[in-house]
Protein backbone atom coordinates (compact mmCIF):
# COMPACT_ATOMS: atom_id res chain seq x y z
CA UNK A 1 0.00 0.00 0.00
CA UNK A 2 1.11 3.58 -0.77
CA UNK A 3 4.28 2.68 -2.65
CA UNK A 4 6.01 2.52 -6.04
CA UNK A 5 7.16 -0.67 -7.74
CA UNK A 6 9.52 -0.81 -10.74
CA UNK A 7 9.49 -3.96 -12.85
CA UNK A 8 11.87 -3.96 -15.80
CA UNK A 9 10.07 -6.82 -17.49
CA UNK A 10 7.34 -9.29 -16.67
CA UNK A 11 5.21 -11.71 -18.63
CA UNK A 12 2.20 -11.48 -16.32
CA UNK A 13 1.39 -9.15 -13.44
CA UNK A 14 -1.47 -10.01 -11.10
CA UNK A 15 -2.16 -7.75 -8.12
CA UNK A 16 -4.50 -8.39 -5.19
CA UNK A 17 -5.91 -6.09 -2.46
CA UNK A 18 -3.66 -3.05 -2.89
CA UNK A 19 -4.33 0.67 -2.52
CA UNK A 20 -2.46 3.63 -4.00
CA UNK A 21 0.39 1.73 -5.65
CA UNK A 22 2.31 3.00 -8.69
CA UNK A 23 3.72 0.42 -11.10
CA UNK A 24 6.43 1.27 -13.64
CA UNK A 25 6.39 -1.79 -15.87
CA UNK A 26 7.00 -3.52 -19.15
CA UNK A 27 4.39 -6.31 -19.24
CA UNK A 28 3.82 -8.62 -22.18
CA UNK A 29 0.23 -9.22 -21.09
CA UNK A 30 -2.17 -6.73 -19.56
CA UNK A 31 -1.87 -6.38 -15.76
CA UNK A 32 -4.72 -7.85 -13.72
CA UNK A 33 -6.02 -6.24 -10.54
CA UNK A 34 -8.43 -7.69 -7.98
CA UNK A 35 -9.70 -5.82 -4.94
CA UNK A 36 -7.46 -2.82 -5.66
CA UNK A 37 -8.05 0.95 -5.59
CA UNK A 38 -6.12 4.03 -6.73
CA UNK A 39 -3.65 2.02 -8.83
CA UNK A 40 -1.45 3.76 -11.40
CA UNK A 41 0.37 2.10 -14.24
CA UNK A 42 3.24 3.77 -16.09
CA UNK A 43 5.11 2.82 -19.22
CA UNK A 44 8.64 1.59 -18.59
CA UNK A 45 9.98 0.08 -21.79
CA UNK A 46 12.41 -2.80 -21.42
CA UNK A 47 15.59 -2.59 -23.48
CA UNK A 48 16.99 -5.99 -24.38
CA UNK A 49 20.67 -6.80 -23.99
CA UNK A 50 20.44 -9.02 -27.07
CA UNK A 51 20.96 -12.26 -25.13
CA UNK A 52 17.31 -12.83 -24.17
CA UNK A 53 14.36 -13.30 -26.52
CA UNK A 54 12.33 -10.37 -25.19
CA UNK A 55 13.51 -7.75 -27.65
CA UNK A 56 10.32 -7.70 -29.74
CA UNK A 57 7.84 -8.16 -26.90
CA UNK A 58 5.30 -5.34 -26.90
CA UNK A 59 4.53 -3.46 -23.70
CA UNK A 60 0.87 -3.91 -22.68
CA UNK A 61 1.20 -1.89 -19.43
CA UNK A 62 -1.92 0.03 -20.52
CA UNK A 63 -4.21 -3.02 -20.96
CA UNK A 64 -5.24 -3.31 -17.29
CA UNK A 65 -8.07 -5.68 -16.39
CA UNK A 66 -9.99 -5.20 -13.14
CA UNK A 67 -11.55 -8.56 -12.27
CA UNK A 68 -13.84 -6.91 -9.69
CA UNK A 69 -15.26 -4.46 -12.26
CA UNK A 70 -18.05 -6.09 -14.26
CA UNK A 71 -19.08 -3.22 -16.55
CA UNK A 72 -17.36 -4.08 -19.84
CA UNK A 73 -18.10 -0.80 -21.61
CA UNK A 74 -17.10 1.46 -18.72
CA UNK A 75 -13.51 1.86 -17.50
CA UNK A 76 -12.90 0.82 -13.91
CA UNK A 77 -12.34 3.76 -11.53
CA UNK A 78 -9.81 1.66 -9.59
CA UNK A 79 -6.83 2.39 -11.85
CA UNK A 80 -5.27 4.93 -14.20
CA UNK A 81 -2.77 4.43 -16.97
CA UNK A 82 -0.07 7.00 -17.69
CA UNK A 83 2.68 7.28 -20.22
CA UNK A 84 6.29 8.37 -19.59
CA UNK A 85 5.55 12.05 -20.20
CA UNK A 86 2.85 12.11 -17.50
CA UNK A 87 5.20 10.37 -15.06
CA UNK A 88 7.90 12.98 -15.65
CA UNK A 89 5.40 15.82 -15.16
CA UNK A 90 4.17 14.24 -11.92
CA UNK A 91 7.78 13.97 -10.70
CA UNK A 92 8.35 17.64 -11.56
CA UNK A 93 5.21 18.65 -9.67
CA UNK A 94 6.32 16.60 -6.65
CA UNK A 95 9.76 18.26 -6.71
CA UNK A 96 8.11 21.67 -6.90
CA UNK A 97 5.89 20.80 -3.93
CA UNK A 98 8.94 19.71 -1.93
CA UNK A 99 10.77 22.93 -2.86
CA UNK A 100 7.77 24.97 -1.78
CA UNK A 101 7.63 23.12 1.55
CA UNK A 102 11.35 23.81 2.09
CA UNK A 103 10.84 27.47 1.23
CA UNK A 104 7.87 27.73 3.60
CA UNK A 105 9.93 26.08 6.34
CA UNK A 106 12.77 28.55 5.71
CA UNK A 107 10.32 31.48 5.87
CA UNK A 108 8.88 30.12 9.10
CA UNK A 109 12.39 29.73 10.50
CA UNK A 110 13.16 33.35 9.53
CA UNK A 111 9.99 34.53 11.28
CA UNK A 112 10.87 32.58 14.41
CA UNK A 113 14.43 33.96 14.42
CA UNK A 114 13.15 37.51 13.99
CA UNK A 115 10.71 37.00 16.91
CA UNK A 116 13.57 35.67 19.05
CA UNK A 117 15.63 38.78 18.28
CA UNK A 118 12.60 40.97 19.04
CA UNK A 119 12.04 39.23 22.41
CA UNK A 120 15.74 39.47 23.28
CA UNK A 121 15.62 43.22 22.58
CA UNK A 122 12.49 43.56 24.73
CA UNK A 123 14.28 41.70 27.53
CA UNK A 124 17.25 44.08 27.29
CA UNK A 125 14.89 47.08 27.53
CA UNK A 126 13.10 45.55 30.53
CA UNK A 127 16.43 44.72 32.21
CA UNK A 128 17.58 48.33 31.64
CA UNK A 129 14.35 49.69 33.16
CA UNK A 130 14.74 47.42 36.18
CA UNK A 131 18.33 48.65 36.66
CA UNK A 132 17.16 52.26 36.43
CA UNK A 133 14.39 51.62 38.97
CA UNK A 134 16.85 49.92 41.34
CA UNK A 135 19.42 52.74 41.03
CA UNK A 136 16.73 55.40 41.61
CA UNK A 137 15.54 53.47 44.68
CA UNK A 138 19.16 53.46 45.95
CA UNK A 139 19.40 57.23 45.37
CA UNK A 140 16.28 57.81 47.46
CA UNK A 141 17.76 55.96 50.42
Tab-separated table of C-alpha atoms in Angstrom:
chain	number	residue	atom	x	y	z
A	1	UNK	CA	0.000	0.000	0.000
A	2	UNK	CA	1.111	3.578	-0.773
A	3	UNK	CA	4.284	2.681	-2.649
A	4	UNK	CA	6.008	2.517	-6.043
A	5	UNK	CA	7.161	-0.669	-7.741
A	6	UNK	CA	9.517	-0.811	-10.737
A	7	UNK	CA	9.492	-3.963	-12.852
A	8	UNK	CA	11.873	-3.963	-15.803
A	9	UNK	CA	10.073	-6.819	-17.489
A	10	UNK	CA	7.336	-9.290	-16.667
A	11	UNK	CA	5.208	-11.710	-18.630
A	12	UNK	CA	2.203	-11.483	-16.323
A	13	UNK	CA	1.389	-9.151	-13.442
A	14	UNK	CA	-1.475	-10.008	-11.104
A	15	UNK	CA	-2.158	-7.749	-8.124
A	16	UNK	CA	-4.503	-8.386	-5.185
A	17	UNK	CA	-5.911	-6.088	-2.464
A	18	UNK	CA	-3.657	-3.045	-2.888
A	19	UNK	CA	-4.331	0.668	-2.521
A	20	UNK	CA	-2.464	3.631	-4.001
A	21	UNK	CA	0.391	1.735	-5.652
A	22	UNK	CA	2.311	2.995	-8.687
A	23	UNK	CA	3.724	0.425	-11.099
A	24	UNK	CA	6.435	1.268	-13.636
A	25	UNK	CA	6.392	-1.786	-15.871
A	26	UNK	CA	7.000	-3.525	-19.148
A	27	UNK	CA	4.394	-6.307	-19.237
A	28	UNK	CA	3.822	-8.624	-22.184
A	29	UNK	CA	0.228	-9.221	-21.086
A	30	UNK	CA	-2.171	-6.734	-19.556
A	31	UNK	CA	-1.868	-6.377	-15.764
A	32	UNK	CA	-4.719	-7.848	-13.719
A	33	UNK	CA	-6.019	-6.238	-10.537
A	34	UNK	CA	-8.427	-7.687	-7.981
A	35	UNK	CA	-9.702	-5.819	-4.938
A	36	UNK	CA	-7.461	-2.823	-5.665
A	37	UNK	CA	-8.048	0.947	-5.586
A	38	UNK	CA	-6.116	4.030	-6.730
A	39	UNK	CA	-3.654	2.022	-8.826
A	40	UNK	CA	-1.455	3.764	-11.397
A	41	UNK	CA	0.375	2.096	-14.244
A	42	UNK	CA	3.245	3.767	-16.092
A	43	UNK	CA	5.114	2.817	-19.221
A	44	UNK	CA	8.644	1.592	-18.586
A	45	UNK	CA	9.982	0.084	-21.789
A	46	UNK	CA	12.414	-2.805	-21.425
A	47	UNK	CA	15.595	-2.589	-23.475
A	48	UNK	CA	16.992	-5.985	-24.377
A	49	UNK	CA	20.672	-6.801	-23.988
A	50	UNK	CA	20.441	-9.025	-27.069
A	51	UNK	CA	20.956	-12.259	-25.127
A	52	UNK	CA	17.309	-12.828	-24.167
A	53	UNK	CA	14.359	-13.304	-26.516
A	54	UNK	CA	12.331	-10.371	-25.191
A	55	UNK	CA	13.511	-7.750	-27.652
A	56	UNK	CA	10.323	-7.702	-29.742
A	57	UNK	CA	7.839	-8.155	-26.899
A	58	UNK	CA	5.301	-5.337	-26.899
A	59	UNK	CA	4.529	-3.457	-23.699
A	60	UNK	CA	0.870	-3.907	-22.682
A	61	UNK	CA	1.200	-1.890	-19.433
A	62	UNK	CA	-1.924	0.026	-20.521
A	63	UNK	CA	-4.213	-3.019	-20.961
A	64	UNK	CA	-5.239	-3.311	-17.286
A	65	UNK	CA	-8.068	-5.682	-16.387
A	66	UNK	CA	-9.993	-5.197	-13.145
A	67	UNK	CA	-11.551	-8.561	-12.274
A	68	UNK	CA	-13.836	-6.907	-9.694
A	69	UNK	CA	-15.257	-4.463	-12.262
A	70	UNK	CA	-18.047	-6.091	-14.264
A	71	UNK	CA	-19.082	-3.219	-16.555
A	72	UNK	CA	-17.356	-4.079	-19.836
A	73	UNK	CA	-18.102	-0.800	-21.612
A	74	UNK	CA	-17.104	1.465	-18.718
A	75	UNK	CA	-13.515	1.856	-17.503
A	76	UNK	CA	-12.905	0.820	-13.912
A	77	UNK	CA	-12.341	3.760	-11.526
A	78	UNK	CA	-9.813	1.657	-9.592
A	79	UNK	CA	-6.831	2.391	-11.850
A	80	UNK	CA	-5.274	4.931	-14.199
A	81	UNK	CA	-2.773	4.428	-16.970
A	82	UNK	CA	-0.075	7.004	-17.687
A	83	UNK	CA	2.680	7.284	-20.224
A	84	UNK	CA	6.286	8.373	-19.595
A	85	UNK	CA	5.546	12.047	-20.198
A	86	UNK	CA	2.851	12.109	-17.499
A	87	UNK	CA	5.202	10.372	-15.059
A	88	UNK	CA	7.897	12.982	-15.653
A	89	UNK	CA	5.398	15.817	-15.160
A	90	UNK	CA	4.174	14.243	-11.922
A	91	UNK	CA	7.780	13.970	-10.696
A	92	UNK	CA	8.353	17.642	-11.560
A	93	UNK	CA	5.211	18.648	-9.674
A	94	UNK	CA	6.323	16.600	-6.655
A	95	UNK	CA	9.760	18.261	-6.713
A	96	UNK	CA	8.109	21.674	-6.901
A	97	UNK	CA	5.888	20.801	-3.925
A	98	UNK	CA	8.937	19.708	-1.933
A	99	UNK	CA	10.769	22.926	-2.861
A	100	UNK	CA	7.768	24.969	-1.784
A	101	UNK	CA	7.628	23.124	1.545
A	102	UNK	CA	11.346	23.807	2.093
A	103	UNK	CA	10.841	27.472	1.235
A	104	UNK	CA	7.866	27.730	3.600
A	105	UNK	CA	9.929	26.082	6.344
A	106	UNK	CA	12.767	28.553	5.713
A	107	UNK	CA	10.323	31.481	5.867
A	108	UNK	CA	8.882	30.115	9.101
A	109	UNK	CA	12.389	29.734	10.504
A	110	UNK	CA	13.164	33.352	9.526
A	111	UNK	CA	9.991	34.531	11.278
A	112	UNK	CA	10.874	32.585	14.406
A	113	UNK	CA	14.427	33.958	14.417
A	114	UNK	CA	13.146	37.506	13.989
A	115	UNK	CA	10.715	36.997	16.910
A	116	UNK	CA	13.569	35.669	19.052
A	117	UNK	CA	15.634	38.783	18.277
A	118	UNK	CA	12.601	40.971	19.042
A	119	UNK	CA	12.036	39.227	22.406
A	120	UNK	CA	15.737	39.475	23.282
A	121	UNK	CA	15.624	43.220	22.577
A	122	UNK	CA	12.489	43.560	24.734
A	123	UNK	CA	14.277	41.699	27.534
A	124	UNK	CA	17.248	44.076	27.286
A	125	UNK	CA	14.887	47.076	27.529
A	126	UNK	CA	13.103	45.554	30.528
A	127	UNK	CA	16.433	44.720	32.208
A	128	UNK	CA	17.577	48.330	31.643
A	129	UNK	CA	14.348	49.689	33.156
A	130	UNK	CA	14.744	47.422	36.176
A	131	UNK	CA	18.333	48.646	36.664
A	132	UNK	CA	17.158	52.263	36.431
A	133	UNK	CA	14.387	51.623	38.969
A	134	UNK	CA	16.848	49.925	41.337
A	135	UNK	CA	19.417	52.735	41.027
A	136	UNK	CA	16.732	55.400	41.606
A	137	UNK	CA	15.543	53.467	44.682
A	138	UNK	CA	19.161	53.461	45.945
A	139	UNK	CA	19.403	57.230	45.374
A	140	UNK	CA	16.282	57.810	47.461
A	141	UNK	CA	17.760	55.960	50.424
